[in-house]
Short mmCIF file of C-alpha atoms and ligand atoms in Angstrom, two decimals:
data_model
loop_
_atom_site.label_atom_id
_atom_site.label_comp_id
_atom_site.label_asym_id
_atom_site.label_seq_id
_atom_site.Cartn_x
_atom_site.Cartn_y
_atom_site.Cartn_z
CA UNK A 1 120.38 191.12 73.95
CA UNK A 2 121.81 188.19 75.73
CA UNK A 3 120.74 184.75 73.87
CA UNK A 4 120.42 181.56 75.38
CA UNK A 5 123.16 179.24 75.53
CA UNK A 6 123.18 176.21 73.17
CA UNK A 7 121.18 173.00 73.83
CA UNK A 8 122.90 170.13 72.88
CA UNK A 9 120.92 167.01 71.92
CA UNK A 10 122.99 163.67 71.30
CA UNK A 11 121.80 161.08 68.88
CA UNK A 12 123.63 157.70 68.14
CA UNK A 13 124.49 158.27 64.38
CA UNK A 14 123.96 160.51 61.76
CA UNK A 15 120.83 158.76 60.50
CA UNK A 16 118.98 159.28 64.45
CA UNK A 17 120.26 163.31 64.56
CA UNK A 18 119.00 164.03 60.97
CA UNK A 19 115.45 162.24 62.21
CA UNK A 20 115.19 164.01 65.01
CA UNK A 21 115.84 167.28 63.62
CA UNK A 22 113.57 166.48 61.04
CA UNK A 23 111.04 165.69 63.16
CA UNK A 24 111.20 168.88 64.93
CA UNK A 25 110.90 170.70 61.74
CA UNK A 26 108.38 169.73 60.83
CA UNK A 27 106.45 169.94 64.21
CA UNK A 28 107.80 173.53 64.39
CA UNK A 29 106.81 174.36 61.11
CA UNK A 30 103.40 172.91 62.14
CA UNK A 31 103.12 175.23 64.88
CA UNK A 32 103.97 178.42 63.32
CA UNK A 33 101.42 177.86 60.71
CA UNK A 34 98.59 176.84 63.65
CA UNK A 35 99.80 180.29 65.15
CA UNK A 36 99.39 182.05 62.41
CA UNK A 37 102.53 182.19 60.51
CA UNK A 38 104.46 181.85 57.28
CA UNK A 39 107.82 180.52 58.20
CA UNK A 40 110.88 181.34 56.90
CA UNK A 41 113.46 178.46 56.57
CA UNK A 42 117.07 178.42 55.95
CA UNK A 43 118.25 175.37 54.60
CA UNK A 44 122.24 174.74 54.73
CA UNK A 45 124.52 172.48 52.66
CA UNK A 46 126.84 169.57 52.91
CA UNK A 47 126.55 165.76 53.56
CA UNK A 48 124.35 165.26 57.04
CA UNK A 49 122.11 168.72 55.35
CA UNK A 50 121.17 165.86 52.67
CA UNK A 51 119.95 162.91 55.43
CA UNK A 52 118.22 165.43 57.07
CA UNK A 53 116.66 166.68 54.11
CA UNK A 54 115.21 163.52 53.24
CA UNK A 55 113.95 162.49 56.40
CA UNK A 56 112.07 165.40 56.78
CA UNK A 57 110.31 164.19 53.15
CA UNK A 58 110.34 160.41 54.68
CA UNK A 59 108.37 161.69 58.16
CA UNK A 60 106.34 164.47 56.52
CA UNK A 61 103.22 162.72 56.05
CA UNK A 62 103.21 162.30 59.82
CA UNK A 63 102.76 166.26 60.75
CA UNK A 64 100.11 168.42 59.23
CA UNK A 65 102.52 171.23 57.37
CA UNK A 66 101.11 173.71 54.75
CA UNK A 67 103.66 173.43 52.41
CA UNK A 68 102.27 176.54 50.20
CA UNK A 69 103.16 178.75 53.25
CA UNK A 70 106.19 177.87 54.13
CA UNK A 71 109.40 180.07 52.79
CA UNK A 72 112.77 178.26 51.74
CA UNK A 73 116.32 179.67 52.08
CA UNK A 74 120.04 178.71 51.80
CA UNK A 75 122.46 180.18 54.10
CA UNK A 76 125.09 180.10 51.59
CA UNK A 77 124.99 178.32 48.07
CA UNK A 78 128.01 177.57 45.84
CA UNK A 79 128.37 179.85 42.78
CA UNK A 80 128.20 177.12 40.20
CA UNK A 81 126.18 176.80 37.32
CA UNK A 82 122.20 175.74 38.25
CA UNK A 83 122.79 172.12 37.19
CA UNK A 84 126.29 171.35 38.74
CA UNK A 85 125.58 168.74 41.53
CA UNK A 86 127.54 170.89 43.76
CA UNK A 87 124.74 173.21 44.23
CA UNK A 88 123.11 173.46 47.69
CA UNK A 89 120.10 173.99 46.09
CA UNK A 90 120.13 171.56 43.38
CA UNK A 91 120.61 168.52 46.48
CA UNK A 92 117.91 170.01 48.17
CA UNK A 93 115.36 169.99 45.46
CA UNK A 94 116.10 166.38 44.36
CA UNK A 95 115.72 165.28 48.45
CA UNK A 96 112.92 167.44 49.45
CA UNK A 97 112.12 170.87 48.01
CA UNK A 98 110.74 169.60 44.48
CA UNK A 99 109.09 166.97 46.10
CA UNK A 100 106.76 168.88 48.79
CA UNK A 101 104.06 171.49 47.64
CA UNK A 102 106.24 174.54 48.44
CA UNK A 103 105.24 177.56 46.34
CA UNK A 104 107.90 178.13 43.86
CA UNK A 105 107.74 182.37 44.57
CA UNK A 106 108.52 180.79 48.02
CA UNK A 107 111.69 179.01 47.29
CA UNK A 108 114.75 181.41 47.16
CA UNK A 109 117.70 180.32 45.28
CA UNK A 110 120.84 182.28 45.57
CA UNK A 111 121.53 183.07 41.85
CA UNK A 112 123.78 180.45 39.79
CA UNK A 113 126.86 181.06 38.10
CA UNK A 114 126.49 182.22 34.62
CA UNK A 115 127.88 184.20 31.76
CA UNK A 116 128.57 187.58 32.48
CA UNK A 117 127.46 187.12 36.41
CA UNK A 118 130.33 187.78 39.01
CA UNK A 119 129.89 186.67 42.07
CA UNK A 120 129.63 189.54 43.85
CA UNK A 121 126.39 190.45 41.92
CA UNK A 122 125.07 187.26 42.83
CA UNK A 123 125.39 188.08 46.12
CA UNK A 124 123.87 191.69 46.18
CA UNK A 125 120.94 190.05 44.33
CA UNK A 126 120.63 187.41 46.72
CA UNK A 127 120.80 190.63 49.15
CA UNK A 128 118.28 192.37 47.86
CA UNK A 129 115.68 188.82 47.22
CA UNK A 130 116.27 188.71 50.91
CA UNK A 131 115.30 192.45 51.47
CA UNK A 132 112.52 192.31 49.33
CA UNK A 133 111.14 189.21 50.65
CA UNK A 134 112.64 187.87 53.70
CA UNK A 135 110.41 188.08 57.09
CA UNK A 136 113.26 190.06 58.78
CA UNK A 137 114.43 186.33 60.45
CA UNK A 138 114.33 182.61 59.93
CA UNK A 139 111.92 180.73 61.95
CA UNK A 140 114.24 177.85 62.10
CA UNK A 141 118.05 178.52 60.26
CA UNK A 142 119.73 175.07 59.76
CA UNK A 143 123.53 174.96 60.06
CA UNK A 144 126.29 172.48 59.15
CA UNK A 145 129.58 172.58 60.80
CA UNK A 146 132.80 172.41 59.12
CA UNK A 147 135.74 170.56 61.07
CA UNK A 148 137.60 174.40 60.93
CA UNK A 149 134.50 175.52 62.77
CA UNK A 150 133.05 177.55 59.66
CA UNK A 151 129.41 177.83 59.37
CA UNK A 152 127.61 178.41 56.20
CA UNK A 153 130.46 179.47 53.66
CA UNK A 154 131.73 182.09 56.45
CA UNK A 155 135.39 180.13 57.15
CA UNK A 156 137.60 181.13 59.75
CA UNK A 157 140.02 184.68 59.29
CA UNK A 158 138.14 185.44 56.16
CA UNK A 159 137.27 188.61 55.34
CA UNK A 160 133.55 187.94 54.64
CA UNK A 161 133.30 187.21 58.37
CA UNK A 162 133.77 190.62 59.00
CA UNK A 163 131.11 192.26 56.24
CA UNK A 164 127.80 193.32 58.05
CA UNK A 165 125.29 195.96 56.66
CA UNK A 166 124.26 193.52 53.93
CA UNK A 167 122.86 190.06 54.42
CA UNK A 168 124.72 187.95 51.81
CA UNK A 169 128.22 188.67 51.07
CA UNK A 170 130.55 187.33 47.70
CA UNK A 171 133.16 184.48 49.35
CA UNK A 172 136.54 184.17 47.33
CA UNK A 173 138.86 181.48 47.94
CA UNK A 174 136.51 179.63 49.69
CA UNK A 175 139.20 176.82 51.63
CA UNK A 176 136.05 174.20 51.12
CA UNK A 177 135.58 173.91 47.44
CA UNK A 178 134.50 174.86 45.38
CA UNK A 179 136.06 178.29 45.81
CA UNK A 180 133.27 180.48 44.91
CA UNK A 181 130.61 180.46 47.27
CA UNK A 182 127.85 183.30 48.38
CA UNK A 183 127.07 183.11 52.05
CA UNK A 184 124.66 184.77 54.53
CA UNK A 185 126.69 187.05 56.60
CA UNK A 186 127.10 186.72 60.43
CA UNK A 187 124.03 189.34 61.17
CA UNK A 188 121.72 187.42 58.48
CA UNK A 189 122.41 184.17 60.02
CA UNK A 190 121.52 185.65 63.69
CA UNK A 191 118.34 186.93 62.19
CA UNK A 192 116.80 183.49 63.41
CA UNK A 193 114.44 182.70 65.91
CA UNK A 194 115.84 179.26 66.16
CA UNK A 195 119.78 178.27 64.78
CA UNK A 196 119.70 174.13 64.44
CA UNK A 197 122.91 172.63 64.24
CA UNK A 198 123.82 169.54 62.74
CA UNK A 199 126.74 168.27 63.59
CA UNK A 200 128.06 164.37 62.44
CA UNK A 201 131.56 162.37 62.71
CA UNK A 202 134.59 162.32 64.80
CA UNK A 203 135.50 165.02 62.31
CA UNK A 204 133.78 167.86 63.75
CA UNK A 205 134.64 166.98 67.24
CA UNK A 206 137.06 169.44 68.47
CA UNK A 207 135.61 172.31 66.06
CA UNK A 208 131.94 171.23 67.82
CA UNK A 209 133.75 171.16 71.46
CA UNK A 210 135.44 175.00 70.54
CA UNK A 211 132.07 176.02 69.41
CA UNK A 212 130.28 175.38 72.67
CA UNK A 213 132.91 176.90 74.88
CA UNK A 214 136.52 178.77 73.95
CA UNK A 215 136.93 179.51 70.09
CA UNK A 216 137.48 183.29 69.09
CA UNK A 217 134.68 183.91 66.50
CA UNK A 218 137.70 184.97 63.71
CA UNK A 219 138.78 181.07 64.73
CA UNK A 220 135.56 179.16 65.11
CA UNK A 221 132.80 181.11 63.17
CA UNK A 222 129.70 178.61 64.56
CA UNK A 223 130.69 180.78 67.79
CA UNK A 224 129.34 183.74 66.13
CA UNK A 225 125.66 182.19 65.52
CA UNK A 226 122.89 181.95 68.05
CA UNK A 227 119.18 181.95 67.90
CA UNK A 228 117.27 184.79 69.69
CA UNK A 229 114.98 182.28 70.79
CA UNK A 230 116.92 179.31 70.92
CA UNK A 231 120.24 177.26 69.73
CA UNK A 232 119.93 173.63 69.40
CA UNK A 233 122.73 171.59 68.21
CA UNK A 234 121.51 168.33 66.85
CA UNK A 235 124.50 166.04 67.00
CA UNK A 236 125.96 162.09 67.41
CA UNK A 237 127.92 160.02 69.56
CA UNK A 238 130.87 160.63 67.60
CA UNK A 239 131.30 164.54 67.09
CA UNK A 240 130.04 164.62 71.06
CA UNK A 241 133.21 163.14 71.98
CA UNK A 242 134.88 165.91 73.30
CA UNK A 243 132.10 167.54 74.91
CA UNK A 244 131.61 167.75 78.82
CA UNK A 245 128.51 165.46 79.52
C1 6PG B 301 128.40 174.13 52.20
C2 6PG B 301 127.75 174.07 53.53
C3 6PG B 301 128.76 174.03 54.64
C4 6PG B 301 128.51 172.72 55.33
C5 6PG B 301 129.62 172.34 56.27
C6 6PG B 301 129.40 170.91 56.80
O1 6PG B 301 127.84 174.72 51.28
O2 6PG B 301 129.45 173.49 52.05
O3 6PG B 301 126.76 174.94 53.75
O4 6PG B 301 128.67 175.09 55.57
O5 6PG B 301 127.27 172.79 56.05
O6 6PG B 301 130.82 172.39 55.54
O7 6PG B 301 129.36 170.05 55.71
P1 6PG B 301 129.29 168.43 55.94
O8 6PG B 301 127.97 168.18 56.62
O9 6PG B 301 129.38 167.84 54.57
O10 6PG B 301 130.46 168.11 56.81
#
């Protein structure tokens, strides 16, 4: 199945790409509910994941969202303990999940580090939780980009770019710390309807530029992720620098 290519939407900072793409999640979470549905987010990590996060709180008295039916996911989450600010899911519940009316049987967690937990059983739980109660794919999937091109906690020439058969795979030696990290693998994250990048800084600019055109996948992992429906890449002034416009 051939997917469509990338649009690219360019914003003027970080603060007018994480409205925007706030904006539209909310409007597309709106209409997947007025259609009928229960959508199935997956929320990513990092610093731009956090402005987004709270504009979508800031704007979401604007759009009509049932928060009650809407499903919450990480693409990859940091194997730390529940309470170490260096969980994905820990910044997302102090900018927006614990402060909307999501159902908590709706919020999926990857499992936190803990005594007697390795990470690879983290990661077959967080397997099965998505077996047992994903939808099958994301409605939207929100993405970071690192500057090596990596996308969730899938890096470049690691090996866990290469699991499939499972959706969440164990990530050692993670080259982002910290080093312990569980991660969607490269089927789960193209079990979405819609992949959302969001891309901010000079930083990212050449791994954004190889992402939209030349990298090898084992090189540039956000090559490897596209929406069966559609790819959007929110991004600013300053990682579009090196694209064609
Ligand atoms: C993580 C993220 C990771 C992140 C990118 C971009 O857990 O670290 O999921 O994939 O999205 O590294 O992070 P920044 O937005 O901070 O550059």
């Amino acid at each position: 199945m051939t997917r469509p290519e990338p649009e690219v939407r360019v914003l003027a900072d970080a603060q007018s790409l994480a409205d925007a793409a706030a904006l539209a999640l909310l409007n597309r979470l709106a209409s997947d509910q007025a259609a009928g549905g229960t959508p199935h987010v997956g929320l990513t990590g990092g610093s731009i994941a956090r402005t987004f996060h709270r504009s979508v709180l800031a704007q979401s008295g604007d759009v009509d969202v049932d928060w009650s039916r809407v499903d919450v996911w990480w693409g990859d989450e940091r194997f730390v303990a529940a309470t170490d600010p260096e969980r994905n899911a820990l910044q997302a519940r102090e900018d927006l999940v614990d402060a909307v009316a999501l159902d908590p049987a709706r919020i999926h967690e990857a499992p936190a580090a803990e005594a007697g937990l390795s990470v690879e059983d983290a990661a077959a739980a967080y397997a099965e939780e998505l077996r047992t109660h994903g939808a099958g794919s994301f409605s939207v999937l929100l993405l970071g980009l690192g500057p090596d091109g990596h996308v969730a906690s899938l890096f470049p020439e690691h090996p866990a770019l290469e699991v499939d058969g499972v959706p969440a795979v164990a990530v050692r030696d993670s080259p982002k710390p910290p080093p312990l990290r569980i991660s969607l693998t490269l089927e789960a994250l193209n079990r979405a309807d819609a992949v959302w990048f969001l891309v901010s800084g000079e930083d990212k600019a050449e791994a954004l530029r190889a992402a939209l055109t030349d990298g090898p996948v084992p090189q540039i992992p956000a090559r490897g992720v596209r929406g069966t429906v559609e790819t959007v890449v929110f991004t600013d002034e300053a990682a579009a620098g090196l694209l064609d416009r």
